[in-house]
Coordinates of C-alpha atoms in Angstrom, one line a residue:
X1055 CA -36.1 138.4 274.8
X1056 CA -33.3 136.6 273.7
X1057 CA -31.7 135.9 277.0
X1058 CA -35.1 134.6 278.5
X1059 CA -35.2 132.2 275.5
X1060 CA -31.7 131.0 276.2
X1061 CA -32.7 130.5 280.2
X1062 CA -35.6 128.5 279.4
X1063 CA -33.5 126.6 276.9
X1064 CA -31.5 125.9 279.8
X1065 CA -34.3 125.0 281.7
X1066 CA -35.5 122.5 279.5
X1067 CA -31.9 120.7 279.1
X1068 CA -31.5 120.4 282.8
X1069 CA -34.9 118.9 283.0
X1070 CA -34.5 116.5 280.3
X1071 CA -30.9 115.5 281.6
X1072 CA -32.5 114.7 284.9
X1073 CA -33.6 111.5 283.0
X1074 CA -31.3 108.3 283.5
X1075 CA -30.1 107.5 280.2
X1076 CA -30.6 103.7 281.1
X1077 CA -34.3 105.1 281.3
X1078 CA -34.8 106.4 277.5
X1079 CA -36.7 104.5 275.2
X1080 CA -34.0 103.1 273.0
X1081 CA -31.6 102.5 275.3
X1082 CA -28.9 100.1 274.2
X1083 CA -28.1 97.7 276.9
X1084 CA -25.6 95.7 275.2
X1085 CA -23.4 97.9 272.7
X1086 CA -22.7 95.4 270.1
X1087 CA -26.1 93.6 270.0
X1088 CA -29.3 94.8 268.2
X1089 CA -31.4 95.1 271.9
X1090 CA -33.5 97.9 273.6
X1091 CA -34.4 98.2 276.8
X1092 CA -37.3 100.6 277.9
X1093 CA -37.2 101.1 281.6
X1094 CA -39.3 104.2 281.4
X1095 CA -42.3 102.4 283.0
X1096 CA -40.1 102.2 286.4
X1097 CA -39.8 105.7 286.7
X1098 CA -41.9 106.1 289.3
X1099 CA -41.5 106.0 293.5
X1100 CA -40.5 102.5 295.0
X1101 CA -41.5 101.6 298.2
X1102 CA -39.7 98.9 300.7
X1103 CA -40.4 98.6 304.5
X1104 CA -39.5 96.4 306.8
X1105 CA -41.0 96.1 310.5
X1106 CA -39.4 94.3 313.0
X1107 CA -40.7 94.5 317.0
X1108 CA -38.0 96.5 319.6
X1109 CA -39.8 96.7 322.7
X1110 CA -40.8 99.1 323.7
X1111 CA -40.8 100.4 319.9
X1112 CA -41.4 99.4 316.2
X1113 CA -38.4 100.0 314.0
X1114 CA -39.4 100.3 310.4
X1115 CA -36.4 99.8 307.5
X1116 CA -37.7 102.1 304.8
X1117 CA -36.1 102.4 301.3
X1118 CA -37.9 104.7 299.1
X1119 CA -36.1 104.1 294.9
X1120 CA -36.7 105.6 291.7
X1121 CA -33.6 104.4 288.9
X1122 CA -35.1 107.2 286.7
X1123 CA -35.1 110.7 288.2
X1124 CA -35.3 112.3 291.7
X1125 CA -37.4 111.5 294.5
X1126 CA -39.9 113.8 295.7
X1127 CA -39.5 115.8 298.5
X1128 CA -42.9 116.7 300.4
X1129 CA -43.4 120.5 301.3
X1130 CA -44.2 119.4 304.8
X1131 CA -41.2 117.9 307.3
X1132 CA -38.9 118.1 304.6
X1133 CA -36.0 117.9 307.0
X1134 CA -37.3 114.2 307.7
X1135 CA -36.7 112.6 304.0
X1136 CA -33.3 113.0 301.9
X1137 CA -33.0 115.9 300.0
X1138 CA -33.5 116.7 296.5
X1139 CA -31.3 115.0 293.7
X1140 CA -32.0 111.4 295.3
X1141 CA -32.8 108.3 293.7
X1142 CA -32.6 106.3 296.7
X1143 CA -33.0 107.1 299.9
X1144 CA -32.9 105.2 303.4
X1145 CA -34.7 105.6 306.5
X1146 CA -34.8 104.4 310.4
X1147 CA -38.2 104.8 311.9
X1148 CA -39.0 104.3 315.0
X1149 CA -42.6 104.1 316.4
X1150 CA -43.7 104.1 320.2
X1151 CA -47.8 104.1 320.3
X1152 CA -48.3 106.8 318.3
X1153 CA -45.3 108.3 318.2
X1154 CA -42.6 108.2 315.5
X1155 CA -39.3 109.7 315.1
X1156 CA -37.2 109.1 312.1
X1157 CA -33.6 108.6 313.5
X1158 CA -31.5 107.9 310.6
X1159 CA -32.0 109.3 307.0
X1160 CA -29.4 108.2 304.6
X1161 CA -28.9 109.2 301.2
X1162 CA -27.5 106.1 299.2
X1163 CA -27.6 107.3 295.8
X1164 CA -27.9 110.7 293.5
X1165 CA -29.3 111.5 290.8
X1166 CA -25.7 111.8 288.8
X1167 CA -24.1 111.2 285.7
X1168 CA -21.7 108.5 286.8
X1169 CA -23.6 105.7 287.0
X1170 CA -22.9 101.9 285.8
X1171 CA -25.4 99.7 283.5
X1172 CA -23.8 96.6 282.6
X1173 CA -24.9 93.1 281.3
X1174 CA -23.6 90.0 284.2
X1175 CA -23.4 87.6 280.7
X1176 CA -23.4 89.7 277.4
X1177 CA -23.3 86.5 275.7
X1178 CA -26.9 84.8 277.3
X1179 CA -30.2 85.6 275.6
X1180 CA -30.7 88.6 277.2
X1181 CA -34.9 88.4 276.2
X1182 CA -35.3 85.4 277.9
X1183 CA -36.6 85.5 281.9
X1184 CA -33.5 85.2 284.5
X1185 CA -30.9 87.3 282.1
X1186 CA -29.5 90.0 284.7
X1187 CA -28.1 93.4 284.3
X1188 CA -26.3 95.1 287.1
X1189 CA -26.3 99.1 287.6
X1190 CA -24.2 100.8 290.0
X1191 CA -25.2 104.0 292.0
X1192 CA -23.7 106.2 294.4
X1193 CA -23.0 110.1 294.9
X1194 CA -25.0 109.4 298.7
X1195 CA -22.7 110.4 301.8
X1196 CA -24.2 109.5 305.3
X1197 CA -22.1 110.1 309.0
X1198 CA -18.9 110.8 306.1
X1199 CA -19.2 107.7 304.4
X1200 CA -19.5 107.2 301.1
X1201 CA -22.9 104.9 300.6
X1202 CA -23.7 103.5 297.2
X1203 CA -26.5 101.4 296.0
X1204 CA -26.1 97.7 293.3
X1205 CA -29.5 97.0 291.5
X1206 CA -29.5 93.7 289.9
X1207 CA -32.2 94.0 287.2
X1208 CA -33.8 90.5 285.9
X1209 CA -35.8 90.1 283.5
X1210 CA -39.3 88.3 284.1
X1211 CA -41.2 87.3 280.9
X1212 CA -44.3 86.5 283.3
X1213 CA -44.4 89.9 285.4
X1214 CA -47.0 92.6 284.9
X1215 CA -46.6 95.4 282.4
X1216 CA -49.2 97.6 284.4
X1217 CA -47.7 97.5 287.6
X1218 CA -44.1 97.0 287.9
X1219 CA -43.5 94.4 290.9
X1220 CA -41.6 96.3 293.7
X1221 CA -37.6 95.6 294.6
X1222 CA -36.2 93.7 297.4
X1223 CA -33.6 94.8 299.6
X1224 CA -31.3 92.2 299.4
X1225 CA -28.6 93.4 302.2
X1226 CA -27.3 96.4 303.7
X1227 CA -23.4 96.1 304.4
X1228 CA -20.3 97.9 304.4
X1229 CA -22.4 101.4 303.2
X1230 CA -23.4 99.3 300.6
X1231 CA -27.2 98.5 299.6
X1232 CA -28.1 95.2 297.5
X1233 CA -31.0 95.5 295.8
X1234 CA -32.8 92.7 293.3
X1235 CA -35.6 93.4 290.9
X1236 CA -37.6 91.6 288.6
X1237 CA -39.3 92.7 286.1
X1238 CA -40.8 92.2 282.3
X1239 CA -39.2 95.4 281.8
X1240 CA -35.6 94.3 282.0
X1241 CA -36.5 92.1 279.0
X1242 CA -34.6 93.2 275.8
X1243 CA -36.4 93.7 272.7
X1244 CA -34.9 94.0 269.2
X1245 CA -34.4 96.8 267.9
X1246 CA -37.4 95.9 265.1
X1247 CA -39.5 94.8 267.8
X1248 CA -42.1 95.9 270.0
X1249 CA -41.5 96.4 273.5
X1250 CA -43.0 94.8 276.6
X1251 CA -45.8 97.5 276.8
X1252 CA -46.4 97.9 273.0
X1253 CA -49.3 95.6 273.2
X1254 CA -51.6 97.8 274.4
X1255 CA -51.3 100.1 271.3
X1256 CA -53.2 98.1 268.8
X1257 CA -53.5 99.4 265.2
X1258 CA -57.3 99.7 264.3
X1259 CA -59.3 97.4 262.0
X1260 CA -59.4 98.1 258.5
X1261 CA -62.7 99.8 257.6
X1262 CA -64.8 97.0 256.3
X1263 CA -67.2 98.4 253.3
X1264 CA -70.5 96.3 255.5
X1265 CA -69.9 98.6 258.4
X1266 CA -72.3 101.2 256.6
X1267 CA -74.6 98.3 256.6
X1268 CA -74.4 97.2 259.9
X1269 CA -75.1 100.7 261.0
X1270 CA -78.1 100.5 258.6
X1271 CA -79.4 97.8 260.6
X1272 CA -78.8 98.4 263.6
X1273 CA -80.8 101.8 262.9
X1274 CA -83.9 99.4 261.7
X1275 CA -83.7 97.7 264.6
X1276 CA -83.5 100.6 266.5
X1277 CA -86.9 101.8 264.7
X1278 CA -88.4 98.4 265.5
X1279 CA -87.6 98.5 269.0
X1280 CA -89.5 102.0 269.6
X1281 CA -92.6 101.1 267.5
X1282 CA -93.0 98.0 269.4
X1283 CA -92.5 100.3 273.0
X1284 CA -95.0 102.8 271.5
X1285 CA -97.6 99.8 270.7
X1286 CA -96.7 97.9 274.1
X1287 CA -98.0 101.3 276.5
X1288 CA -100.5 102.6 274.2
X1289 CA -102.4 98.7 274.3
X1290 CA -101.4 98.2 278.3
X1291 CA -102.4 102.0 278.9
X1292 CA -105.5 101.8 277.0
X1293 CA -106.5 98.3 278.7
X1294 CA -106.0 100.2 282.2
X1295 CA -107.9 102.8 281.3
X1296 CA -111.1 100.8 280.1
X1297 CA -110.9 98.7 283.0
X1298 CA -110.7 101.5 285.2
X1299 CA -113.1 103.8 284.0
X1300 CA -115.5 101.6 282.3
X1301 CA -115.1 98.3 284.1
X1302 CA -114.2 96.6 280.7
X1303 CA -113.3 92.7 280.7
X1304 CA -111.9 90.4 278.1
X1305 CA -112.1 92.1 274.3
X1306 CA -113.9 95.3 275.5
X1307 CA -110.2 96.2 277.4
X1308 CA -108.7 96.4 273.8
X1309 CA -108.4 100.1 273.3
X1310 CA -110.3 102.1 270.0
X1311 CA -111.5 98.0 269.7
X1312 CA -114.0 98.6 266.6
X1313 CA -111.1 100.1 264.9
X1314 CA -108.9 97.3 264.9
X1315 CA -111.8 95.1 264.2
X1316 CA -112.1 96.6 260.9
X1317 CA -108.5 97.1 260.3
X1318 CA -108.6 93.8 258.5
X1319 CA -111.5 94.6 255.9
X1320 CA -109.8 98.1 255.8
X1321 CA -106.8 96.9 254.4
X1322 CA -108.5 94.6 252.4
X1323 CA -110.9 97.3 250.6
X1324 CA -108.0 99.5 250.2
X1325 CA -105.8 96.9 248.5
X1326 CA -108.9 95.6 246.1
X1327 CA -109.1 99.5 245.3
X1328 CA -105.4 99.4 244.4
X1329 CA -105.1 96.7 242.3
X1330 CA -108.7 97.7 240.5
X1331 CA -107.2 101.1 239.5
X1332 CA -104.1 99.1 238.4
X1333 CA -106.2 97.0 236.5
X1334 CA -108.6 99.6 234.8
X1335 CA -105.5 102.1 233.9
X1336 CA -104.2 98.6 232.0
X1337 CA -107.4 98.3 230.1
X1338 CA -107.3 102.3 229.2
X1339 CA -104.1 102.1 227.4
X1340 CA -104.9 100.3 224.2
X1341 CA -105.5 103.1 222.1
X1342 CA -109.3 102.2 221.7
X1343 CA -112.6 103.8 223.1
X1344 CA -115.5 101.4 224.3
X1345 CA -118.5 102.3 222.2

């Protein structure tokens, strides 16, 4: 029991280590300044392509990124993307009608523990739109070279917080690959700040003591609004049925029409009674007997 606990322990570390720490909420960018970054929202699978026409193929430039954690590797032609433990990964595709053949698959970067996250100018406002971080990768080999990756991070005040804008390949020289992304993401917070996605977690209302109330009323209405249904089909219904079975026009389609004739003087005769029983039980209480 004990040892499975201690390999699932293990498990757990290795999964949580697989994180970037430049990709934990919290992270410190700057080490002496009061700043967060929260880059979590770019974990996810980055794609760049570039076509370009060589007759008599297509060769497509494919760079598939993810800063945070490893790319996926599909179950199916496995041997045609990197291999696990990537976080970049470069391809060479070449299509002839509907043929392709992937011809180069280089592995720039790995998902390691010696990568570099550095400020360009500590001393700029680093929450203001243009202020750039640079972060070093490598660990890839490709033909026995070393290949390694520079992200230039720069943060956009005006860029989407629900769908991170994609990277540009920048160049591709020297085993080297030059990548530049904007972002709102890159954006420091303070520390006692909220961070570019925070906005969407709004604190609810305070209960206002009228909400009972308004629920009242809106129940009233509610009431209202099925009475005056219930009165609409039962005076349409009845109106089609005299006109079809007794050939009624004008007043004679009102249904049960006596009856609402003498609704008035009903109401009237009942209201008189009321008030002369008021009236008499008035008169009855003065402690005296009519001889």
């Amino acid at each position: 029991m004990k040892s499975s606990f201690n390999l699932a322990l293990m498990l757990f570390s290795g999964a949580a280590l697989a994180i970037q720490p430049y990709c934990q909420p919290g992270f410190k960018p700057i080490a002496d300044k009061d700043l967060q970054l929260d880059l979590s929202k770019l974990n996810n699978v980055f794609t760049i392509s570039h076509e370009e026409k060589t007759p008599p193929t297509v060769t497509t430039t494919e760079v598939q990124v993810n800063l945070c954690d490893s790319l996926p590797v599909p179950n199916e032609n496995a041997q045609d993307f990197c291999g696990k433990d990537t976080l970049i990964c470069r391809r060479i595709i070449h299509t002839k009608g509907e043929t392709k053949s992937v011809d180069y698959i280089q592995p720039i970067a790995e998902n390691k523990d010696n990568t570099d996250f550095k400020p360009i100018k500590p001393e700029d406002d680093a929450t203001k739109s243009g202020y750039q971080y640079i972060l070093s990768l490598n660990g890839g080999n490709w033909a026995d070279k070393a290949q390694s990756a520079q992200v230039f991070l720069e943060c956009d005040e005006s860029g989407s917080k629900d769908k991170p804008s994609d990277p540009t390949v920048v160049s591709y020289n020297h085993d080297v690959l030059t990548l530049q992304w904007k972002t709102v993401f890159a954006c420091a917070t303070k520390g006692s700040e909220k961070k570019p996605d925070d906005d969407k977690k709004t604190t609810p209302p305070p209960s206002n003591p009228n909400d009972s109330e308004k629920k009242g009323m809106s129940g009233i209405g509610i009431f209202f609004t099925i009475v005056f249904v219930l009165a609409a089909v039962y005076f349409v219904g009845g109106a089609f049925y005299n006109f079809k079975m007794y050939n009624a026009r004008g007043l004679d389609l009102i249904p049960h029409r006596e009856f609402w004739f003498d609704l008035p003087y009903l109401i009237r005769d009942l209201f008189a009674h009321v008030v002369d029983s008021v009236m008499s039980h008035r008169r009855g209480t003065g402690g005296y007997v009519a001889v």
